[in-house]
PDB file of C-alpha atoms and ligand atoms in Angstrom:
ATOM      1  CA  MET A   1       0.659 -38.326   2.935  1.00  0.00           C
ATOM      2  CA  ARG A   2      -2.906 -40.646   2.039  1.00  0.00           C
ATOM      3  CA  GLY A   3      -3.337 -38.638  -0.817  1.00  0.00           C
ATOM      4  CA  ARG A   4      -2.930 -35.617   0.458  1.00  0.00           C
ATOM      5  CA  GLU A   5      -1.197 -33.149  -1.188  1.00  0.00           C
ATOM      6  CA  LYS A   6       2.703 -32.674   0.436  1.00  0.00           C
ATOM      7  CA  ARG A   7       3.450 -28.991   2.207  1.00  0.00           C
ATOM      8  CA  LYS A   8       4.763 -27.230  -0.235  1.00  0.00           C
ATOM      9  CA  VAL A   9       8.099 -24.702   0.504  1.00  0.00           C
ATOM     10  CA  ILE A  10       8.080 -21.403  -1.993  1.00  0.00           C
ATOM     11  CA  ILE A  11      11.318 -19.265  -1.730  1.00  0.00           C
ATOM     12  CA  VAL A  12      11.344 -15.974  -2.507  1.00  0.00           C
ATOM     13  CA  LEU A  13      14.097 -14.068  -3.520  1.00  0.00           C
ATOM     14  CA  PRO A  14      14.485 -10.434  -4.015  1.00  0.00           C
ATOM     15  CA  ALA A  15      17.193  -9.675  -6.745  1.00  0.00           C
ATOM     16  CA  TYR A  16      19.009  -6.617  -7.765  1.00  0.00           C
ATOM     17  CA  ASN A  17      21.991  -6.890  -9.612  1.00  0.00           C
ATOM     18  CA  GLU A  18      23.176 -10.260  -8.133  1.00  0.00           C
ATOM     19  CA  GLU A  19      24.910 -12.087 -10.905  1.00  0.00           C
ATOM     20  CA  ALA A  20      28.434 -12.247  -8.513  1.00  0.00           C
ATOM     21  CA  ARG A  21      26.095 -15.039  -6.487  1.00  0.00           C
ATOM     22  CA  ILE A  22      22.209 -15.658  -7.509  1.00  0.00           C
ATOM     23  CA  GLY A  23      23.489 -18.847  -9.833  1.00  0.00           C
ATOM     24  CA  LYS A  24      25.700 -20.093  -6.411  1.00  0.00           C
ATOM     25  CA  LEU A  25      23.052 -19.788  -4.088  1.00  0.00           C
ATOM     26  CA  LEU A  26      20.075 -20.917  -6.417  1.00  0.00           C
ATOM     27  CA  ASP A  27      22.415 -24.257  -6.631  1.00  0.00           C
ATOM     28  CA  ARG A  28      23.123 -24.266  -3.137  1.00  0.00           C
ATOM     29  CA  ILE A  29      19.180 -23.890  -2.543  1.00  0.00           C
ATOM     30  CA  ASP A  30      18.152 -26.497  -4.857  1.00  0.00           C
ATOM     31  CA  ASP A  31      21.047 -29.054  -2.999  1.00  0.00           C
ATOM     32  CA  THR A  32      19.361 -28.554   0.326  1.00  0.00           C
ATOM     33  CA  MET A  33      15.708 -28.758  -1.020  1.00  0.00           C
ATOM     34  CA  HIS A  34      16.850 -32.179  -2.220  1.00  0.00           C
ATOM     35  CA  GLU A  35      19.175 -33.249   0.282  1.00  0.00           C
ATOM     36  CA  PHE A  36      16.419 -32.711   3.158  1.00  0.00           C
ATOM     37  CA  SER A  37      13.584 -34.247   1.329  1.00  0.00           C
ATOM     38  CA  LEU A  38      11.488 -30.482   0.630  1.00  0.00           C
ATOM     39  CA  SER A  39      11.261 -31.036  -2.827  1.00  0.00           C
ATOM     40  CA  PRO A  40       9.181 -30.448  -4.379  1.00  0.00           C
ATOM     41  CA  TYR A  41       9.876 -27.081  -3.871  1.00  0.00           C
ATOM     42  CA  GLN A  42       9.190 -23.515  -5.778  1.00  0.00           C
ATOM     43  CA  LEU A  43      10.967 -20.178  -6.351  1.00  0.00           C
ATOM     44  CA  VAL A  44       9.426 -16.997  -6.802  1.00  0.00           C
ATOM     45  CA  ILE A  45      12.732 -14.459  -8.110  1.00  0.00           C
ATOM     46  CA  VAL A  46      11.567 -11.183  -8.280  1.00  0.00           C
ATOM     47  CA  ASP A  47      14.178  -9.480 -10.137  1.00  0.00           C
ATOM     48  CA  ASP A  48      14.193  -5.795  -9.935  1.00  0.00           C
ATOM     49  CA  GLY A  49      15.048  -4.312 -12.966  1.00  0.00           C
ATOM     50  CA  SER A  50      18.836  -5.399 -12.766  1.00  0.00           C
ATOM     51  CA  GLN A  51      21.065  -3.843 -15.254  1.00  0.00           C
ATOM     52  CA  ASP A  52      23.588  -6.803 -15.047  1.00  0.00           C
ATOM     53  CA  CYS A  53      23.099 -10.533 -16.329  1.00  0.00           C
ATOM     54  CA  THR A  54      21.009 -11.353 -12.984  1.00  0.00           C
ATOM     55  CA  VAL A  55      17.878 -12.078 -15.333  1.00  0.00           C
ATOM     56  CA  LYS A  56      20.155 -14.376 -17.982  1.00  0.00           C
ATOM     57  CA  ILE A  57      21.607 -16.507 -15.057  1.00  0.00           C
ATOM     58  CA  ILE A  58      17.889 -16.635 -14.001  1.00  0.00           C
ATOM     59  CA  GLU A  59      15.883 -17.665 -17.021  1.00  0.00           C
ATOM     60  CA  ASP A  60      18.973 -20.500 -18.060  1.00  0.00           C
ATOM     61  CA  ARG A  61      18.200 -22.213 -14.942  1.00  0.00           C
ATOM     62  CA  ILE A  62      13.789 -22.240 -15.564  1.00  0.00           C
ATOM     63  CA  LYS A  63      14.187 -25.189 -18.138  1.00  0.00           C
ATOM     64  CA  VAL A  64      16.126 -27.384 -14.757  1.00  0.00           C
ATOM     65  CA  THR A  65      14.455 -25.341 -11.659  1.00  0.00           C
ATOM     66  CA  PRO A  66      10.896 -24.475 -10.315  1.00  0.00           C
ATOM     67  CA  ILE A  67      11.230 -20.362 -10.734  1.00  0.00           C
ATOM     68  CA  ILE A  68       8.684 -18.239 -11.626  1.00  0.00           C
ATOM     69  CA  LEU A  69      10.270 -14.757 -11.987  1.00  0.00           C
ATOM     70  CA  GLU A  70       8.531 -11.676 -12.255  1.00  0.00           C
ATOM     71  CA  LYS A  71      10.476  -8.551 -13.660  1.00  0.00           C
ATOM     72  CA  HIS A  72      10.095  -5.133 -13.047  1.00  0.00           C
ATOM     73  CA  LYS A  73      11.402  -2.657 -15.880  1.00  0.00           C
ATOM     74  CA  GLN A  74      13.202  -0.483 -13.956  1.00  0.00           C
ATOM     75  CA  ASN A  75      14.458  -0.798  -9.874  1.00  0.00           C
ATOM     76  CA  MET A  76      11.512  -0.003  -7.676  1.00  0.00           C
ATOM     77  CA  GLY A  77      13.545  -0.837  -4.216  1.00  0.00           C
ATOM     78  CA  LEU A  78      13.176  -3.832  -1.739  1.00  0.00           C
ATOM     79  CA  GLY A  79       9.071  -3.093  -0.520  1.00  0.00           C
ATOM     80  CA  ILE A  80       8.197  -2.992  -3.188  1.00  0.00           C
ATOM     81  CA  THR A  81       9.754  -6.226  -4.757  1.00  0.00           C
ATOM     82  CA  ILE A  82       9.169  -8.526  -1.629  1.00  0.00           C
ATOM     83  CA  ARG A  83       5.519  -7.271  -1.912  1.00  0.00           C
ATOM     84  CA  ASP A  84       5.379  -8.638  -5.635  1.00  0.00           C
ATOM     85  CA  GLY A  85       6.807 -11.705  -4.041  1.00  0.00           C
ATOM     86  CA  LEU A  86       4.807 -12.214  -1.456  1.00  0.00           C
ATOM     87  CA  LEU A  87       1.230 -11.729  -3.468  1.00  0.00           C
ATOM     88  CA  ARG A  88       2.551 -14.447  -6.217  1.00  0.00           C
ATOM     89  CA  ALA A  89       3.846 -16.555  -3.753  1.00  0.00           C
ATOM     90  CA  VAL A  90       0.491 -16.714  -1.869  1.00  0.00           C
ATOM     91  CA  ASP A  91      -1.183 -16.890  -5.775  1.00  0.00           C
ATOM     92  CA  VAL A  92       0.579 -20.753  -5.378  1.00  0.00           C
ATOM     93  CA  SER A  93       0.509 -21.875  -2.492  1.00  0.00           C
ATOM     94  CA  SER A  94      -2.201 -23.436  -0.037  1.00  0.00           C
ATOM     95  CA  ASP A  95      -2.516 -21.924   3.233  1.00  0.00           C
ATOM     96  CA  LYS A  96      -0.851 -24.899   4.881  1.00  0.00           C
ATOM     97  CA  ASP A  97       2.274 -24.453   2.928  1.00  0.00           C
ATOM     98  CA  ILE A  98       5.313 -22.424   4.008  1.00  0.00           C
ATOM     99  CA  ILE A  99       6.989 -19.179   2.843  1.00  0.00           C
ATOM    100  CA  ILE A 100      10.820 -18.428   2.934  1.00  0.00           C
ATOM    101  CA  THR A 101      11.997 -15.076   1.757  1.00  0.00           C
ATOM    102  CA  MET A 102      15.955 -14.526   1.653  1.00  0.00           C
ATOM    103  CA  ASP A 103      18.566 -12.336   0.617  1.00  0.00           C
ATOM    104  CA  ALA A 104      20.181 -13.269  -3.195  1.00  0.00           C
ATOM    105  CA  ASP A 105      23.017 -12.298  -2.534  1.00  0.00           C
ATOM    106  CA  ASP A 106      24.226 -15.700  -1.329  1.00  0.00           C
ATOM    107  CA  THR A 107      24.705 -14.531   2.390  1.00  0.00           C
ATOM    108  CA  HIS A 108      22.012 -16.800   3.790  1.00  0.00           C
ATOM    109  CA  THR A 109      22.598 -19.998   4.180  1.00  0.00           C
ATOM    110  CA  PRO A 110      19.921 -22.829   2.433  1.00  0.00           C
ATOM    111  CA  GLY A 111      20.495 -25.403   5.365  1.00  0.00           C
ATOM    112  CA  LEU A 112      18.964 -23.545   8.349  1.00  0.00           C
ATOM    113  CA  ILE A 113      15.436 -23.431   5.768  1.00  0.00           C
ATOM    114  CA  LEU A 114      14.795 -27.508   7.564  1.00  0.00           C
ATOM    115  CA  ARG A 115      15.068 -26.219  11.134  1.00  0.00           C
ATOM    116  CA  MET A 116      12.875 -22.820  10.128  1.00  0.00           C
ATOM    117  CA  VAL A 117       9.742 -25.174   8.508  1.00  0.00           C
ATOM    118  CA  ARG A 118      10.359 -27.619  11.228  1.00  0.00           C
ATOM    119  CA  MET A 119       9.052 -24.434  14.153  1.00  0.00           C
ATOM    120  CA  ILE A 120       6.542 -23.834  11.562  1.00  0.00           C
ATOM    121  CA  ASP A 121       4.682 -27.142  12.026  1.00  0.00           C
ATOM    122  CA  GLU A 122       6.212 -27.515  15.399  1.00  0.00           C
ATOM    123  CA  GLY A 123       2.898 -24.467  15.823  1.00  0.00           C
ATOM    124  CA  LEU A 124       4.964 -21.115  15.188  1.00  0.00           C
ATOM    125  CA  ASP A 125       3.618 -18.950  11.878  1.00  0.00           C
ATOM    126  CA  VAL A 126       6.692 -17.029  11.609  1.00  0.00           C
ATOM    127  CA  VAL A 127      10.084 -17.869  12.531  1.00  0.00           C
ATOM    128  CA  ILE A 128      13.060 -15.514  11.771  1.00  0.00           C
ATOM    129  CA  ALA A 129      16.966 -16.651  11.183  1.00  0.00           C
ATOM    130  CA  SER A 130      18.184 -14.327  14.202  1.00  0.00           C
ATOM    131  CA  ARG A 131      21.471 -12.724  14.642  1.00  0.00           C
ATOM    132  CA  TYR A 132      20.592 -12.360  18.533  1.00  0.00           C
ATOM    133  CA  GLN A 133      20.041 -15.486  19.323  1.00  0.00           C
ATOM    134  CA  HIS A 134      22.348 -17.655  21.783  1.00  0.00           C
ATOM    135  CA  GLY A 135      24.738 -19.550  19.155  1.00  0.00           C
ATOM    136  CA  SER A 136      23.975 -16.718  16.173  1.00  0.00           C
ATOM    137  CA  ARG A 137      27.354 -14.853  14.102  1.00  0.00           C
ATOM    138  CA  THR A 138      27.871 -12.487  11.821  1.00  0.00           C
ATOM    139  CA  ILE A 139      30.930 -12.848   9.974  1.00  0.00           C
ATOM    140  CA  GLY A 140      32.471  -9.901   7.404  1.00  0.00           C
ATOM    141  CA  VAL A 141      30.058  -7.384   8.843  1.00  0.00           C
ATOM    142  CA  SER A 142      31.246  -4.178   9.390  1.00  0.00           C
ATOM    143  CA  ILE A 143      30.842  -2.632  13.357  1.00  0.00           C
ATOM    144  CA  PHE A 144      28.670   0.400  12.221  1.00  0.00           C
ATOM    145  CA  ARG A 145      26.575  -1.975  10.502  1.00  0.00           C
ATOM    146  CA  LYS A 146      26.401  -4.557  13.120  1.00  0.00           C
ATOM    147  CA  PHE A 147      25.392  -1.430  15.678  1.00  0.00           C
ATOM    148  CA  LEU A 148      22.632   0.118  13.705  1.00  0.00           C
ATOM    149  CA  SER A 149      20.714  -3.768  13.128  1.00  0.00           C
ATOM    150  CA  TYR A 150      21.597  -3.344  17.387  1.00  0.00           C
ATOM    151  CA  ALA A 151      20.132  -0.251  17.634  1.00  0.00           C
ATOM    152  CA  ALA A 152      16.832  -0.857  15.432  1.00  0.00           C
ATOM    153  CA  SER A 153      16.962  -3.809  17.468  1.00  0.00           C
ATOM    154  CA  TRP A 154      16.375  -2.932  20.798  1.00  0.00           C
ATOM    155  CA  LEU A 155      14.786   0.767  20.366  1.00  0.00           C
ATOM    156  CA  LEU A 156      11.753  -1.336  18.583  1.00  0.00           C
ATOM    157  CA  ARG A 157      11.744  -4.360  21.217  1.00  0.00           C
ATOM    158  CA  ILE A 158      11.602  -0.902  23.689  1.00  0.00           C
ATOM    159  CA  MET A 159       9.000   0.234  22.072  1.00  0.00           C
ATOM    160  CA  LEU A 160       7.413  -1.854  19.285  1.00  0.00           C
ATOM    161  CA  PRO A 161       8.133  -5.561  20.805  1.00  0.00           C
ATOM    162  CA  ILE A 162       6.718  -8.293  19.711  1.00  0.00           C
ATOM    163  CA  SER A 163       6.545 -11.319  22.066  1.00  0.00           C
ATOM    164  CA  GLY A 164       9.284 -13.991  20.198  1.00  0.00           C
ATOM    165  CA  VAL A 165      10.982 -11.290  18.356  1.00  0.00           C
ATOM    166  CA  LYS A 166      14.140  -9.365  18.669  1.00  0.00           C
ATOM    167  CA  ASP A 167      15.599  -8.951  14.940  1.00  0.00           C
ATOM    168  CA  PHE A 168      13.576  -7.125  13.374  1.00  0.00           C
ATOM    169  CA  THR A 169      15.122  -6.295  10.540  1.00  0.00           C
ATOM    170  CA  CYS A 170      16.755 -10.019   9.135  1.00  0.00           C
ATOM    171  CA  GLY A 171      15.480 -10.269   5.596  1.00  0.00           C
ATOM    172  CA  TYR A 172      15.675 -14.140   6.212  1.00  0.00           C
ATOM    173  CA  ARG A 173      12.548 -15.550   7.445  1.00  0.00           C
ATOM    174  CA  ALA A 174       9.746 -18.131   7.226  1.00  0.00           C
ATOM    175  CA  TYR A 175       5.688 -17.493   7.545  1.00  0.00           C
ATOM    176  CA  ARG A 176       3.292 -20.098   7.728  1.00  0.00           C
ATOM    177  CA  ALA A 177       1.177 -18.938   3.712  1.00  0.00           C
ATOM    178  CA  GLY A 178      -1.610 -18.771   5.814  1.00  0.00           C
ATOM    179  CA  VAL A 179      -0.751 -15.697   7.469  1.00  0.00           C
ATOM    180  CA  ILE A 180       0.284 -13.824   4.342  1.00  0.00           C
ATOM    181  CA  LYS A 181      -2.917 -14.485   3.005  1.00  0.00           C
ATOM    182  CA  CYS A 182      -4.592 -13.440   6.330  1.00  0.00           C
ATOM    183  CA  ALA A 183      -2.353 -10.319   6.367  1.00  0.00           C
ATOM    184  CA  ILE A 184      -3.344  -9.129   2.764  1.00  0.00           C
ATOM    185  CA  ASN A 185      -6.924  -9.558   3.450  1.00  0.00           C
ATOM    186  CA  ARG A 186      -6.925  -7.791   6.160  1.00  0.00           C
ATOM    187  CA  TYR A 187      -4.934  -4.945   4.976  1.00  0.00           C
ATOM    188  CA  GLY A 188      -5.298  -5.293   1.295  1.00  0.00           C
ATOM    189  CA  GLU A 189      -2.747  -2.883  -0.395  1.00  0.00           C
ATOM    190  CA  SER A 190      -1.402  -1.056   2.610  1.00  0.00           C
ATOM    191  CA  PHE A 191      -0.188  -4.712   3.688  1.00  0.00           C
ATOM    192  CA  ILE A 192       3.673  -3.604   2.421  1.00  0.00           C
ATOM    193  CA  ASP A 193       3.552  -0.622   1.277  1.00  0.00           C
ATOM    194  CA  GLN A 194       7.305   0.754   2.225  1.00  0.00           C
ATOM    195  CA  ASP A 195       9.504   1.108  -0.294  1.00  0.00           C
ATOM    196  CA  GLY A 196      12.956   0.192   1.295  1.00  0.00           C
ATOM    197  CA  PHE A 197      14.375  -1.620   3.330  1.00  0.00           C
ATOM    198  CA  GLN A 198      12.028  -0.527   6.429  1.00  0.00           C
ATOM    199  CA  CYS A 199       9.730  -2.897   4.981  1.00  0.00           C
ATOM    200  CA  MET A 200      10.736  -5.776   6.846  1.00  0.00           C
ATOM    201  CA  ILE A 201      10.070  -3.956  10.389  1.00  0.00           C
ATOM    202  CA  ASP A 202       7.214  -2.767   8.762  1.00  0.00           C
ATOM    203  CA  ILE A 203       6.115  -6.356   7.834  1.00  0.00           C
ATOM    204  CA  LEU A 204       6.393  -7.393  11.882  1.00  0.00           C
ATOM    205  CA  LEU A 205       4.232  -4.134  12.541  1.00  0.00           C
ATOM    206  CA  LYS A 206       1.498  -5.242  10.573  1.00  0.00           C
ATOM    207  CA  LEU A 207       1.499  -9.268  11.749  1.00  0.00           C
ATOM    208  CA  ARG A 208       1.731  -8.188  14.969  1.00  0.00           C
ATOM    209  CA  LYS A 209      -1.773  -6.570  15.188  1.00  0.00           C
ATOM    210  CA  MET A 210      -2.723 -10.240  14.306  1.00  0.00           C
ATOM    211  CA  ASP A 211      -3.144 -13.412  15.861  1.00  0.00           C
ATOM    212  CA  VAL A 212       0.479 -14.792  15.146  1.00  0.00           C
ATOM    213  CA  ILE A 213       2.634 -16.589  17.271  1.00  0.00           C
ATOM    214  CA  PHE A 214       6.717 -15.317  16.267  1.00  0.00           C
ATOM    215  CA  GLY A 215       9.870 -17.503  17.167  1.00  0.00           C
ATOM    216  CA  GLU A 216      13.255 -17.193  15.652  1.00  0.00           C
ATOM    217  CA  VAL A 217      16.744 -19.429  15.436  1.00  0.00           C
ATOM    218  CA  PRO A 218      19.801 -18.934  15.875  1.00  0.00           C
ATOM    219  CA  PHE A 219      22.111 -17.453  11.863  1.00  0.00           C
ATOM    220  CA  ILE A 220      24.825 -17.285  10.879  1.00  0.00           C
ATOM    221  CA  LEU A 221      25.119 -14.326   8.479  1.00  0.00           C
ATOM    222  CA  ARG A 222      27.804 -15.135   6.028  1.00  0.00           C
ATOM    223  CA  TYR A 223      28.685 -11.503   4.719  1.00  0.00           C
ATOM    224  CA  ASP A 224      32.023 -12.419   3.655  1.00  0.00           C
ATOM    225  CA  ASN A 225      29.905 -14.595   0.920  1.00  0.00           C
ATOM    226  CA  LYS A 226      28.848 -10.828  -0.349  1.00  0.00           C
ATOM    227  CA  GLN A 227      29.999  -9.660  -3.513  1.00  0.00           C
ATOM    228  CA  GLY A 228      30.361  -6.190  -4.359  1.00  0.00           C
ATOM    229  CA  LYS A 229      28.035  -3.179  -2.275  1.00  0.00           C
ATOM    230  CA  SER A 230      25.922  -3.889   0.133  1.00  0.00           C
ATOM    231  CA  LYS A 231      22.449  -1.801  -2.380  1.00  0.00           C
ATOM    232  CA  MET A 232      21.390  -0.325   1.277  1.00  0.00           C
ATOM    233  CA  ASN A 233      20.819   2.793   1.254  1.00  0.00           C
ATOM    234  CA  VAL A 234      22.091   3.822   5.111  1.00  0.00           C
ATOM    235  CA  MET A 235      21.663   6.875   6.072  1.00  0.00           C
ATOM    236  CA  LEU A 236      17.277   6.742   3.273  1.00  0.00           C
ATOM    237  CA  THR A 237      17.025   3.685   6.070  1.00  0.00           C
ATOM    238  CA  ILE A 238      18.132   4.700   9.068  1.00  0.00           C
ATOM    239  CA  ARG A 239      15.537   8.274   8.631  1.00  0.00           C
ATOM    240  CA  ASN A 240      13.006   5.874   6.880  1.00  0.00           C
ATOM    241  CA  THR A 241      13.239   3.215  10.005  1.00  0.00           C
ATOM    242  CA  LEU A 242      12.693   6.450  12.890  1.00  0.00           C
ATOM    243  CA  ILE A 243       9.855   7.889  10.732  1.00  0.00           C
ATOM    244  CA  LEU A 244       8.066   4.366  10.539  1.00  0.00           C
ATOM    245  CA  ILE A 245       8.842   4.093  14.120  1.00  0.00           C
ATOM    246  CA  LEU A 246       7.004   6.987  15.229  1.00  0.00           C
ATOM    247  CA  LYS A 247       4.052   6.349  12.666  1.00  0.00           C
ATOM    248  CA  ARG A 248       3.586   3.291  14.113  1.00  0.00           C
ATOM    249  CA  ILE A 249       3.924   4.029  17.514  1.00  0.00           C
ATOM    250  CA  LEU A 250       1.296   7.152  17.042  1.00  0.00           C
ATOM    251  CA  GLY A 251      -1.497   4.261  15.442  1.00  0.00           C
ATOM    252  CA  ARG A 252      -0.352   5.257  12.257  1.00  0.00           C
TER     253      ARG A 252
HETATM  254  N1  LIG B   1      14.591  -5.788  -5.388  1.00  0.00           N
HETATM  255  C1  LIG B   1      15.052  -4.624  -5.010  1.00  0.00           C
HETATM  256  N2  LIG B   1      15.999  -5.728  -4.179  1.00  0.00           N
HETATM  257  C2  LIG B   1      17.076  -5.206  -3.740  1.00  0.00           C
HETATM  258  C3  LIG B   1      17.307  -3.873  -3.773  1.00  0.00           C
HETATM  259  N3  LIG B   1      18.124  -3.523  -2.661  1.00  0.00           N
HETATM  260  C4  LIG B   1      19.151  -5.018  -2.868  1.00  0.00           C
HETATM  261  N4  LIG B   1      18.083  -5.799  -2.920  1.00  0.00           N
HETATM  262  C5  LIG B   1      17.599  -6.674  -3.164  1.00  0.00           C
HETATM  263  O1  LIG B   1      17.803  -7.129  -1.441  1.00  0.00           O
HETATM  264  C6  LIG B   1      18.286  -8.158  -0.899  1.00  0.00           C
HETATM  265  C7  LIG B   1      18.911  -7.018   0.422  1.00  0.00           C
HETATM  266  O2  LIG B   1      20.109  -6.620  -0.073  1.00  0.00           O
HETATM  267  P1  LIG B   1      21.398  -6.359   0.633  1.00  0.00           P
HETATM  268  O3  LIG B   1      22.275  -5.702  -0.673  1.00  0.00           O
HETATM  269  O4  LIG B   1      21.878  -8.227   0.308  1.00  0.00           O
HETATM  270  O5  LIG B   1      21.633  -6.264   1.558  1.00  0.00           O
HETATM  271  P2  LIG B   1      22.198  -6.448   3.094  1.00  0.00           P
HETATM  272  O6  LIG B   1      22.592  -8.178   3.253  1.00  0.00           O
HETATM  273  O7  LIG B   1      21.497  -5.707   4.072  1.00  0.00           O
HETATM  274  O8  LIG B   1      23.745  -5.614   2.972  1.00  0.00           O
HETATM  275  C8  LIG B   1      18.920  -8.543  -1.981  1.00  0.00           C
HETATM  276  O9  LIG B   1      18.717  -9.925  -1.985  1.00  0.00           O
HETATM  277  C9  LIG B   1      19.515  -7.819  -3.198  1.00  0.00           C
HETATM  278  O10 LIG B   1      19.143  -8.061  -4.201  1.00  0.00           O
HETATM  279  C10 LIG B   1      16.645  -3.337  -4.745  1.00  0.00           C
HETATM  280  O11 LIG B   1      16.212  -1.616  -4.918  1.00  0.00           O
HETATM  281  N5  LIG B   1      15.381  -3.131  -5.348  1.00  0.00           N
HETATM  282 MG1  LIG B   2      22.232  -9.206   1.924  1.00  0.00          MG
END
């Protein structure tokens, strides 16, 4: 690298009551980052008022793993948690760095990070781990949840299309850090102003108005790794997603 600073990967994990799998996920991330020579890397974990041992598990790792831990005193929802994670990630990154977001429930395989990083190096600004590319698989997801994601994908592809995007809802993504910085400068506080799971859609809809190149990589969702229930309130998410789509179609 001839004296220049190496590009860094910053991984943002929103975590709410993830004691069952977060330790295992942190091991898998660390192994992957070392194996693929992506270290040193940085983890930004935002605990969203977990009532279980999530925070204890993370704090026990801080000595050996490069973790920045942000804590919410009470549960604030995924939108605010992702927002705080991205703001912190931007604080510790330069424009050429890469910010990855992924679930903390160990359903998103860290092995895909290398490919996502390479795709950013190849010129993409945002890479989505997509359930709708040739070679994608979803293992352990109920037919109802599959249908909902698929319906959201089609509705958005028709009503608010983004070139290169089929999966609008998956939380596993890579962003060029400079793009997130630009979005924060452009939108300020309103960059992530959706409280719930629909925030993942809205991030893309906001970036769509900027000069951003999107792409996807096939993704194998290992929902069978999940222990305990999903934290998504399905009915609330459907309602909020439809309201969001309507608002954005009307240009608000
Ligand atoms: N901060 C925060 N994170 C949440 C909340 N609900 C879920 N998460 C996190 O967001 C991610 C997605 O939630 P998850 O239960 O995996 O949803 P699913 O994969 O769509 O069923 C996980 O990393 C959760 O820990 C919440 O209320 N607040
Ligand atoms: Mg999940």
